[in-house]
Short mmCIF file of C-alpha atoms in Angstrom, two decimals:
data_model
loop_
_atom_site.label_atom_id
_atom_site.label_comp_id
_atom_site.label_asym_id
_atom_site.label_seq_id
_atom_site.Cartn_x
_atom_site.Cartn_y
_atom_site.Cartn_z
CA UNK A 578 134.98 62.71 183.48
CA UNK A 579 135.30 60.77 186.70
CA UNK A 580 132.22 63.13 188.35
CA UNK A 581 130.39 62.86 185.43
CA UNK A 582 130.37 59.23 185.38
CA UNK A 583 129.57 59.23 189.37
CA UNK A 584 126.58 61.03 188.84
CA UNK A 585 125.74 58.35 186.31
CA UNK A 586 125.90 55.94 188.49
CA UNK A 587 123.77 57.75 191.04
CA UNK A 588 120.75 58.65 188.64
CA UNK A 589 120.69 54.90 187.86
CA UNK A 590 120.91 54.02 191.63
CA UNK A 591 117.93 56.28 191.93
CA UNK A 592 115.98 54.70 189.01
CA UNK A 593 116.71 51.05 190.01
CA UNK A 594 115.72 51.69 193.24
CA UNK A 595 112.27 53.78 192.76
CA UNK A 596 111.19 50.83 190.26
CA UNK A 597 112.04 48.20 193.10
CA UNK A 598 110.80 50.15 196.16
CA UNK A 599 107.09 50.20 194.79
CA UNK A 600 107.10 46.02 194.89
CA UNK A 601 109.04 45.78 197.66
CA UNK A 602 106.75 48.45 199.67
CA UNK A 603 103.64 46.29 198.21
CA UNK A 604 104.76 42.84 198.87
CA UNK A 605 103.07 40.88 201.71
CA UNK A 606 105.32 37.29 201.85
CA UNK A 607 108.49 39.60 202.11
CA UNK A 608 107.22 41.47 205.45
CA UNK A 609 106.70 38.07 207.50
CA UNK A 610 109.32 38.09 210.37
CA UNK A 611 110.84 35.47 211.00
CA UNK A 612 110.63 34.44 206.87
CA UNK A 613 113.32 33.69 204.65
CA UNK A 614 112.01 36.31 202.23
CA UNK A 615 112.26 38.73 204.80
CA UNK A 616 115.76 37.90 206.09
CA UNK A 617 116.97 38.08 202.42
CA UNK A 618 115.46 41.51 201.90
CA UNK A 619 117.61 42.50 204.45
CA UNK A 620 120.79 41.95 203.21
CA UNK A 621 119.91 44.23 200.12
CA UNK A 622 121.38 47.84 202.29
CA UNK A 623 124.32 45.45 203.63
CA UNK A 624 125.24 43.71 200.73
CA UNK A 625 124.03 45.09 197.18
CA UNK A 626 126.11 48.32 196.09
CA UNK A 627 124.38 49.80 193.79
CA UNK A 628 126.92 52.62 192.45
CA UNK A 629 129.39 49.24 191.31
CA UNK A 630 126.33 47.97 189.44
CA UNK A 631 125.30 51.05 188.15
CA UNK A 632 128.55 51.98 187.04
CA UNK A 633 129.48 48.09 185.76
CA UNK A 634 125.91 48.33 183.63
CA UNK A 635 127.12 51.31 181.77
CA UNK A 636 130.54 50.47 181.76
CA UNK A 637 129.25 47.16 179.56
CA UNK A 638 127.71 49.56 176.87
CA UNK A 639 130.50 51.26 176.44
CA UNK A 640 131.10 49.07 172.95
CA UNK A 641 130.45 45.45 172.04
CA UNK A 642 133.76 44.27 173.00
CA UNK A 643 133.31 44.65 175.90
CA UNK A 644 129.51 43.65 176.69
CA UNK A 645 130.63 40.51 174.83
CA UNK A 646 132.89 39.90 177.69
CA UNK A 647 130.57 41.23 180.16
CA UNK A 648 127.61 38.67 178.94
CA UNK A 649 129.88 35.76 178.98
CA UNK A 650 130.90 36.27 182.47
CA UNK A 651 127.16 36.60 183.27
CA UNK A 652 126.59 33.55 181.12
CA UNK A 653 128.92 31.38 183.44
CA UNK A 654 127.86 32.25 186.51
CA UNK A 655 123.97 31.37 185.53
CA UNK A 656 124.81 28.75 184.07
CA UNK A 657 126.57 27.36 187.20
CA UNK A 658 123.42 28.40 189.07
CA UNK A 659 121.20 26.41 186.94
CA UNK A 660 123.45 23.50 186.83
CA UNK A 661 122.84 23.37 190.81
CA UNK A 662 120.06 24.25 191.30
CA UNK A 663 118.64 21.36 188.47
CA UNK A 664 120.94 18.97 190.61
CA UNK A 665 118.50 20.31 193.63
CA UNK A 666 115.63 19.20 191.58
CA UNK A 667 116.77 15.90 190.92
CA UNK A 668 117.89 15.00 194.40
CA UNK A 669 114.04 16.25 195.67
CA UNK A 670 113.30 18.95 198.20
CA UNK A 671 113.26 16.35 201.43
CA UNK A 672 117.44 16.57 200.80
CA UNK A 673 117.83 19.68 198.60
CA UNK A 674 114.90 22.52 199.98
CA UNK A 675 116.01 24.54 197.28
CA UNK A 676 114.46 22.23 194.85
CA UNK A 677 110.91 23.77 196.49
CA UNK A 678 111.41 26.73 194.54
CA UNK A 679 112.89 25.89 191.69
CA UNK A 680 110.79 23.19 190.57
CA UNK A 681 107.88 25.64 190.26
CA UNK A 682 109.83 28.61 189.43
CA UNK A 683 112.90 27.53 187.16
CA UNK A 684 111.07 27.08 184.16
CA UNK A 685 110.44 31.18 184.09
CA UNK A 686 113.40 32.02 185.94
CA UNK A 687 116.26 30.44 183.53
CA UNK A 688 118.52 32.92 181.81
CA UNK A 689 121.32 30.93 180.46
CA UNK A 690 119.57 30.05 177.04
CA UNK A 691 118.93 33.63 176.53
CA UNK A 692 122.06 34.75 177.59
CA UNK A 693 124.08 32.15 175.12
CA UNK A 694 121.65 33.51 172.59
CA UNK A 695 122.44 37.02 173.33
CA UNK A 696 125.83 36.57 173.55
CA UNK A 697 126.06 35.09 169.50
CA UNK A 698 124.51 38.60 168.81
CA UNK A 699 127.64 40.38 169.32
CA UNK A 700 130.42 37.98 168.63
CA UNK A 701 131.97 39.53 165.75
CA UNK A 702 134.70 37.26 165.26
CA UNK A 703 136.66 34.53 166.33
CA UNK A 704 139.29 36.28 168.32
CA UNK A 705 136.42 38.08 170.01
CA UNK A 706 134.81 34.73 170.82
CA UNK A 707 137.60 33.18 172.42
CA UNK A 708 138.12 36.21 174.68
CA UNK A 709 134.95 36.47 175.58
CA UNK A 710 134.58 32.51 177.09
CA UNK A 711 137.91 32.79 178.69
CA UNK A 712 136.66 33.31 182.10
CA UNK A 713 138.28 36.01 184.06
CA UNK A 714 139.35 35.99 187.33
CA UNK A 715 136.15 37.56 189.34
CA UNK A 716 134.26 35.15 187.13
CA UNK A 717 136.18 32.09 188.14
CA UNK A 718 136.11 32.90 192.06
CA UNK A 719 132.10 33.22 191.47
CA UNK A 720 131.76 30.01 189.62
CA UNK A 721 133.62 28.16 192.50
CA UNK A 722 131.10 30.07 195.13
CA UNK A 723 128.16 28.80 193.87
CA UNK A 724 129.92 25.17 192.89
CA UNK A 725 130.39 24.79 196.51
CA UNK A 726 127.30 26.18 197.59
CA UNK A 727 125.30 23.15 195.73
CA UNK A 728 128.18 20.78 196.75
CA UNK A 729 127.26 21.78 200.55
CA UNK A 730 123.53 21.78 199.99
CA UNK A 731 123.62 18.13 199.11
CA UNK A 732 125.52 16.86 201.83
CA UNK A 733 123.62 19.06 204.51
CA UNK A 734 120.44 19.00 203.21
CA UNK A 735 120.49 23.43 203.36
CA UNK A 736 119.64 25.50 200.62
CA UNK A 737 122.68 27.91 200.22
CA UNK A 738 121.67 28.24 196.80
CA UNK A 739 118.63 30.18 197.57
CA UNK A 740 121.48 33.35 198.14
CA UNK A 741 122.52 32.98 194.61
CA UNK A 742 119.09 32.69 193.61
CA UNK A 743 117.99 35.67 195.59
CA UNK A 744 121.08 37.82 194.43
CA UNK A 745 120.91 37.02 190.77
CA UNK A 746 117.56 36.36 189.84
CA UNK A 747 115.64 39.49 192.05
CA UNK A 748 118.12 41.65 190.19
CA UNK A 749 116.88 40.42 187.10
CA UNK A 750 113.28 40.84 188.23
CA UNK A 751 113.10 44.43 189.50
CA UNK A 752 115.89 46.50 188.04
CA UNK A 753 116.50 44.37 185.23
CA UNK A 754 113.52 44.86 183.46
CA UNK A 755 114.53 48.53 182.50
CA UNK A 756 117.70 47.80 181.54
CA UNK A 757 116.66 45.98 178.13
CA UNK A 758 115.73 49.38 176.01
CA UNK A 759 119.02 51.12 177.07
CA UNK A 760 121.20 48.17 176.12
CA UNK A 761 119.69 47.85 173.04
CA UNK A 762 120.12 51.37 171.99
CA UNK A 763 123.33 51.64 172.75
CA UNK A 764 124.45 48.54 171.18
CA UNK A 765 122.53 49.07 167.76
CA UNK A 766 121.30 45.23 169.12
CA UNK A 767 118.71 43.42 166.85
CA UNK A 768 115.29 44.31 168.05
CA UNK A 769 113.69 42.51 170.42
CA UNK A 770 117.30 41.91 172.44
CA UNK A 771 119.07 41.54 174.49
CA UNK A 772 116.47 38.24 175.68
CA UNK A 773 117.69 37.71 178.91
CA UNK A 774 115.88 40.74 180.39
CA UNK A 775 112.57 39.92 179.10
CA UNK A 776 109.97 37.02 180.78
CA UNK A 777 107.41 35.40 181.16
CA UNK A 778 105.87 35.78 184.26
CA UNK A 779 103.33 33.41 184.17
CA UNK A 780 102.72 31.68 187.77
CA UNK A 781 103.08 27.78 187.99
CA UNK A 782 100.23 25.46 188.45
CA UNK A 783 100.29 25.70 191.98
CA UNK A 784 97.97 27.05 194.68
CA UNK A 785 101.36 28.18 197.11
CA UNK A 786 99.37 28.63 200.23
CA UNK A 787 96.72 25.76 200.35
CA UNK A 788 96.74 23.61 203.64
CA UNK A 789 97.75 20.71 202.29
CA UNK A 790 100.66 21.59 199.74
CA UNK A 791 103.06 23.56 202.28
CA UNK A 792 105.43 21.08 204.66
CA UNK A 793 105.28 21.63 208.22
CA UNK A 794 108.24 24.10 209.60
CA UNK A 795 110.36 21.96 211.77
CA UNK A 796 111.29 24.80 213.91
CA UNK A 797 108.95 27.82 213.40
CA UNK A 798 109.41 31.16 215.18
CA UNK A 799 107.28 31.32 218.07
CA UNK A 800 105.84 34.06 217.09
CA UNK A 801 104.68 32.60 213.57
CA UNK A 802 102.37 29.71 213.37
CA UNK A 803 99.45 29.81 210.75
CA UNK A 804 100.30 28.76 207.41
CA UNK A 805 99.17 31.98 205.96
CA UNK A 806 101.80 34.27 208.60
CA UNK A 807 104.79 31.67 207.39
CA UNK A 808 104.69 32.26 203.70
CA UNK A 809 102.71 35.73 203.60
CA UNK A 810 98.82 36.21 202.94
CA UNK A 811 96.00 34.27 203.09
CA UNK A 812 94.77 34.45 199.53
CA UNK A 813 95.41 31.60 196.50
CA UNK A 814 97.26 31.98 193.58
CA UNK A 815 94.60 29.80 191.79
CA UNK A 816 96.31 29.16 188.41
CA UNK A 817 98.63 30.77 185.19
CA UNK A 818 96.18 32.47 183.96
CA UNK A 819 95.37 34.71 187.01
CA UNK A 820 97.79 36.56 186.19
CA UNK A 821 99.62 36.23 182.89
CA UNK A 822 102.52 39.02 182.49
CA UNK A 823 101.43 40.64 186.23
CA UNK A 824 105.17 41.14 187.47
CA UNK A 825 103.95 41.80 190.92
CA UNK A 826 102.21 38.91 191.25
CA UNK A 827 105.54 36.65 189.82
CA UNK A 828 107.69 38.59 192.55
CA UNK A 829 104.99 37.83 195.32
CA UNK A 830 104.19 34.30 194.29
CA UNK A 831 108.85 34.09 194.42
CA UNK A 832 108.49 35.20 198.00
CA UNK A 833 105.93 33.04 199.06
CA UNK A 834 107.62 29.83 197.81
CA UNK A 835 110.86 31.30 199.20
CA UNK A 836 109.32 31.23 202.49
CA UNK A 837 107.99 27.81 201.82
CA UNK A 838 111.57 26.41 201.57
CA UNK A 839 112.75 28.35 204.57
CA UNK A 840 110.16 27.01 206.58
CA UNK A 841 112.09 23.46 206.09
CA UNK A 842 115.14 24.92 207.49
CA UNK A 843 116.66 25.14 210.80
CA UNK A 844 117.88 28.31 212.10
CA UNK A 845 121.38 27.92 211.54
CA UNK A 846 120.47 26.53 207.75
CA UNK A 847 118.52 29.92 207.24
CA UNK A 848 121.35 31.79 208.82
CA UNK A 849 123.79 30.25 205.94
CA UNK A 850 121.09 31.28 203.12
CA UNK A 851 121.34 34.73 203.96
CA UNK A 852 125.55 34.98 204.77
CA UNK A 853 125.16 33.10 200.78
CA UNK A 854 123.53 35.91 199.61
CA UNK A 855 125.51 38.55 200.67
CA UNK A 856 129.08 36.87 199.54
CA UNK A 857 126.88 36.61 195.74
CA UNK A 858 126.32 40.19 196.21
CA UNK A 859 130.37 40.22 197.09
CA UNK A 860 131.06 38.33 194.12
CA UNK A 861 128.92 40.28 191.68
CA UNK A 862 130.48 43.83 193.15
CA UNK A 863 134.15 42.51 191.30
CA UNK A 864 132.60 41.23 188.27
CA UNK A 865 131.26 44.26 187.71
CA UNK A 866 134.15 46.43 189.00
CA UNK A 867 136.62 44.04 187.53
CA UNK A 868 137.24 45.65 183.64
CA UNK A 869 138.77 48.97 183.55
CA UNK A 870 138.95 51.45 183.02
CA UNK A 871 135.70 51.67 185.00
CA UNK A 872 134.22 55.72 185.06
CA UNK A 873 135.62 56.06 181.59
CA UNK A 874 133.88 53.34 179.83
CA UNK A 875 130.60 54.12 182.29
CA UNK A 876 130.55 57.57 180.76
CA UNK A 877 130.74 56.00 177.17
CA UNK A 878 128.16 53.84 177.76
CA UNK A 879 125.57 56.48 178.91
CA UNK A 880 126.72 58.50 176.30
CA UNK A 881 125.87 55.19 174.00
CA UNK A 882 122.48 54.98 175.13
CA UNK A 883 121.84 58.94 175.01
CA UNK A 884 122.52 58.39 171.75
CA UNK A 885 121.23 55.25 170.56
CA UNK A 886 117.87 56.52 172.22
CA UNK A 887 118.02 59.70 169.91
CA UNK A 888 118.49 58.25 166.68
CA UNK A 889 116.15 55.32 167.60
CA UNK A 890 113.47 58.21 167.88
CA UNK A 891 114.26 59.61 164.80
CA UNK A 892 114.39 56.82 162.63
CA UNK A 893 110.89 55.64 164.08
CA UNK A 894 109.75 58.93 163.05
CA UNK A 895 110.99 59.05 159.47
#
């Protein structure tokens, strides 16, 4: 059983990561040395394990106890997130660069509605709704992480939170979007769940790489200068409705105003983005290792989905 579910966890490291590696490969803001987009790409082989979050992701379908606990945790820590990162907003980007991106991003990037919506879905009863809030203890060490991450952001003027947002929120973006049809098989959810994988990827009403709308770098590489090498291509995002539902286009547009933000940063400020990033891809290893047993329930939830996908085929054919 224990082989079984490691293999699991392999064929959805594979998946994940052929879904991802076309965008990243693609991407133009995200291959800028020097860039913030670029340093955070590069914590993905250091930092992300995918075999815990493959294995974690199945584990969670293994029944709804159990995802119920699973999407509360994940409902805590972005809601943490978004309680920073709206602080950001409100304190402007001249103290809180973070607020650059999530000003013009946040609106399409927010998960905890959806997730406190998905989460009523499988509440079956009281008992099972006071376990699942009870925050456990890989929960709790993440919430404090990202508290003090926003805490330090407005006292140093840094953007620390930009790792959390990076971590979570690119997750959700490239291997997250196959990961709605398998949960909801194996579930028996309500169609058109669970929410928090699906967006909107509408761009904001911005044009990210006009002259006038990007702030000066105070400290640049030397090897960087133009506007258009700092946050990646030359060409304008001109409105929404260039590209309404183009994923691509969402991700690239992310990267560009990531690199926007990082361009307001000293080195050392950059430096603490990315060491952010990888202790929320520390954090999210033990959530998703933390509920055992692990392999077992990982090999019940693919077993789940196997199934749920059958009988979803054959009752769309009756």
């Amino acid at each position: 059983m224990g082989s079984f579910a490691r293999s699991l966890g392999l064929v959805a490291r594979r998946s994940l990561e052929t879904e991802s590696a076309v965008i990243l490969k693609e991407g133009r803001a995200n291959k800028v040395p020097g860039s913030l987009s670029h340093a955070l790409d590069g914590t993905l082989n250091a930092g992300h394990d995918m075999k815990v979050f493959g294995l974690g992701t199945l584990a969670a379908l293994a029944h709804r106890p159990r995802y119920a606990r699973f999407t509360a945790s994940m409902l805590g820590v972005y809601e943490a997130m978004e309680r920073e990162l709206d602080a950001a907003s409100l304190h402007g980007s001249d103290r809180a660069p973070a607020a650059l991106v999530w000003d013009a991003f946040g609106p399409a990037l927010r998960r905890a509605p959806s997730l406190r919506a998905d989460l009523k879905d499988v509440i079956e009863s009281q008992a099972c709704h006071a376990a699942a809030h009870l925050p456990s203890p890989a929960t709790q060490a993440y919430l404090r992480a990202i508290e003090r991450a926003g805490q330090r952001d407005l006292e140093e003027s840094g953007a620390t939170m930009l790792g959390h947002l990076y971590c979570r929120y690119f997750a959700d973006l490239f291997g997250g979007q196959m990961l709605g049809g398998p949960t909801n098989a194996a579930l028996g959810l309500p169609p058109q769940t669970p929410r928090h994988y699906r967006f909107d990827f509408q761009l904001p009403e911005f044009s990210p790489l006009s002259s006038s709308s990007p702030p000066s770098p105070p400290s640049p590489p030397t090897s960087i200068s133009p506007p258009e090498k700092i946050y990646g291509g030359g060409e304008k995002v001109e409105s929404a409705t260039a590209a309404v539902g183009d994923r691509r286009l969402f991700i690239e547009a992310l990267y560009r105003r990531l690199n926007m933000a990082g361009a307001q940063l000293s080195t050392a400020q950059r430096t603490a983005v990315v060491e952010e990033a990888l202790l929320a891809f520390q954090l999210n290893a033990e959530l998703y290792a933390e509920e055992k047993p692990l392999y077992l329930d990982a090999a019940r939830g693919a077993l789940n989905v196997v199934l749920g996908t059958c009988f979803g085929a054959v009752r769309a054919n009756l």
